[in-house]
XYZ file of C-alpha atoms in Angstrom:
160
model
C -23.638 36.289 -19.694
C -24.533 35.081 -16.106
C -21.655 34.736 -13.880
C -20.648 31.122 -13.182
C -17.920 28.366 -13.080
C -17.136 25.731 -15.612
C -15.017 22.860 -14.520
C -14.008 19.881 -16.577
C -11.958 16.798 -15.463
C -9.955 15.329 -18.330
C -9.621 11.426 -18.706
C -6.261 10.090 -18.249
C -6.446 9.191 -22.143
C -7.300 12.857 -23.019
C -4.891 14.270 -20.620
C -1.978 12.091 -22.150
C -2.854 13.052 -25.621
C -2.763 16.750 -24.818
C 0.382 16.513 -22.889
C 2.111 14.619 -25.936
C 0.768 17.394 -28.368
C 2.003 20.027 -26.076
C 5.320 18.220 -25.754
C 5.605 17.877 -29.662
C 5.394 21.722 -29.895
C 7.477 22.584 -26.928
C 5.022 24.158 -24.446
C 3.270 23.018 -21.353
C -0.245 21.682 -20.722
C -0.860 24.907 -18.478
C 0.051 26.941 -21.835
C -2.339 24.825 -23.710
C -5.141 25.461 -21.405
C -4.431 29.372 -21.234
C -4.149 29.665 -24.994
C -7.592 27.921 -25.562
C -9.174 30.183 -22.652
C -7.789 33.154 -24.577
C -9.288 31.923 -27.918
C -12.610 31.432 -26.253
C -12.682 34.640 -24.637
C -11.656 36.438 -28.088
C -14.575 34.468 -29.706
C -17.059 35.496 -26.901
C -16.171 38.949 -26.823
C -14.987 39.744 -30.383
C -11.725 41.051 -29.166
C -8.314 40.289 -30.276
C -6.776 41.466 -26.913
C -7.819 39.674 -23.845
C -6.975 39.579 -20.208
C -7.731 36.982 -17.786
C -6.460 35.838 -14.414
C -4.316 32.775 -13.779
C -3.192 31.130 -10.518
C 0.484 30.529 -9.988
C 2.044 28.402 -7.441
C 4.144 31.077 -5.570
C 6.815 28.749 -4.351
C 10.008 30.252 -6.036
C 12.680 27.452 -6.085
C 15.367 30.197 -4.929
C 13.746 30.227 -1.380
C 15.662 27.584 0.593
C 13.440 24.947 2.073
C 10.352 26.327 0.140
C 9.435 22.595 -0.806
C 8.780 21.730 2.810
C 7.174 25.046 4.060
C 3.529 24.597 4.937
C 0.809 26.967 3.801
C -0.792 28.404 0.683
C 1.682 30.231 -1.600
C -0.618 30.922 -4.546
C -1.060 33.966 -6.292
C -3.494 35.191 -8.862
C -1.893 37.043 -11.779
C -3.178 38.837 -15.069
C -2.459 37.121 -18.404
C -2.784 39.188 -21.442
C -3.032 37.548 -24.885
C -2.924 39.546 -28.051
C -4.026 37.478 -30.998
C -2.434 37.859 -34.252
C -4.196 36.985 -37.587
C -1.031 35.730 -39.187
C -0.227 33.223 -36.241
C -1.095 29.617 -36.201
C -2.475 28.178 -32.968
C 0.880 26.542 -32.354
C 2.897 29.722 -32.968
C 0.461 31.536 -30.431
C 0.913 28.890 -27.761
C 4.818 29.142 -28.354
C 4.723 32.957 -27.879
C 2.293 32.902 -24.897
C 4.612 30.400 -23.155
C 7.766 32.666 -23.931
C 5.923 35.753 -22.719
C 4.947 33.947 -19.384
C 8.380 32.694 -18.995
C 9.761 36.399 -19.253
C 7.194 37.358 -16.319
C 8.176 34.593 -14.013
C 10.672 36.524 -11.870
C 7.732 38.792 -11.069
C 5.163 36.279 -10.024
C 5.575 37.389 -6.307
C 3.796 40.549 -6.992
C 0.481 40.572 -5.430
C -2.611 41.330 -7.590
C -3.288 44.653 -5.656
C 0.324 45.860 -6.434
C -0.091 44.912 -10.112
C -3.355 46.896 -10.152
C -1.569 49.826 -8.669
C 1.414 49.627 -11.169
C -1.219 49.235 -14.066
C -3.079 52.435 -12.933
C -6.514 51.132 -12.671
C -8.492 48.676 -10.561
C -10.091 45.743 -12.345
C -7.648 43.955 -14.578
C -9.755 40.917 -15.567
C -13.005 39.197 -14.935
C -12.416 35.680 -15.815
C -10.010 33.176 -14.325
C -8.423 30.024 -15.790
C -7.014 27.366 -13.511
C -5.082 24.066 -14.349
C -4.943 21.811 -11.354
C -2.385 19.374 -12.401
C -1.490 16.963 -9.570
C -2.074 13.260 -8.752
C -4.869 12.559 -6.697
C -4.408 10.180 -3.702
C -6.622 9.188 -0.869
C -4.661 11.521 1.361
C -5.128 14.680 -1.029
C -8.272 16.851 -1.000
C -11.214 15.578 -2.864
C -13.405 12.720 -3.057
C -12.283 9.016 -3.638
C -12.371 7.738 -7.178
C -10.927 10.872 -9.018
C -8.269 10.307 -11.462
C -4.911 11.961 -11.591
C -5.884 13.825 -14.615
C -5.879 17.673 -14.566
C -8.801 19.780 -14.056
C -9.406 23.170 -15.922
C -11.585 25.690 -14.271
C -12.714 28.885 -15.983
C -14.945 31.475 -14.220
C -17.057 33.754 -16.153
C -18.485 36.179 -17.356
C -16.356 37.608 -20.264
C -17.004 41.332 -20.882
C -16.808 43.292 -24.187
C -15.123 46.188 -22.761
């Protein structure tokens, strides 16, 4: 597969429907995007155990004044998803969210530190990003963009 980038902007209607679906099942829109990406990678690679990168905000609420600090605080972390044949998609997403919540206290670790602790270099070769913030004329991006999220996935998945 040729390396590339796929970016999709959801309509406000689709965003509302997906957010309602996630809310009904008790998981976030980001968990939904990550779960769909994991299922996509599994389908493309034929693997039941996939790893991809995910970008996190890196602004821990425990840091006093973090909301007013300027600068880029994002971090890219590996997300490992082990698919189970006996799980429904809703159960997979609920489990994925619970596993990610358990790791939140460690999101400050840089990718190079995670690679060192894992004992090898490359941990993933795809990245899933959910940009979920309202667009205004003062924010980055061209005029006319909606307030709906964008999901971006970079490829290629491999069959390691």
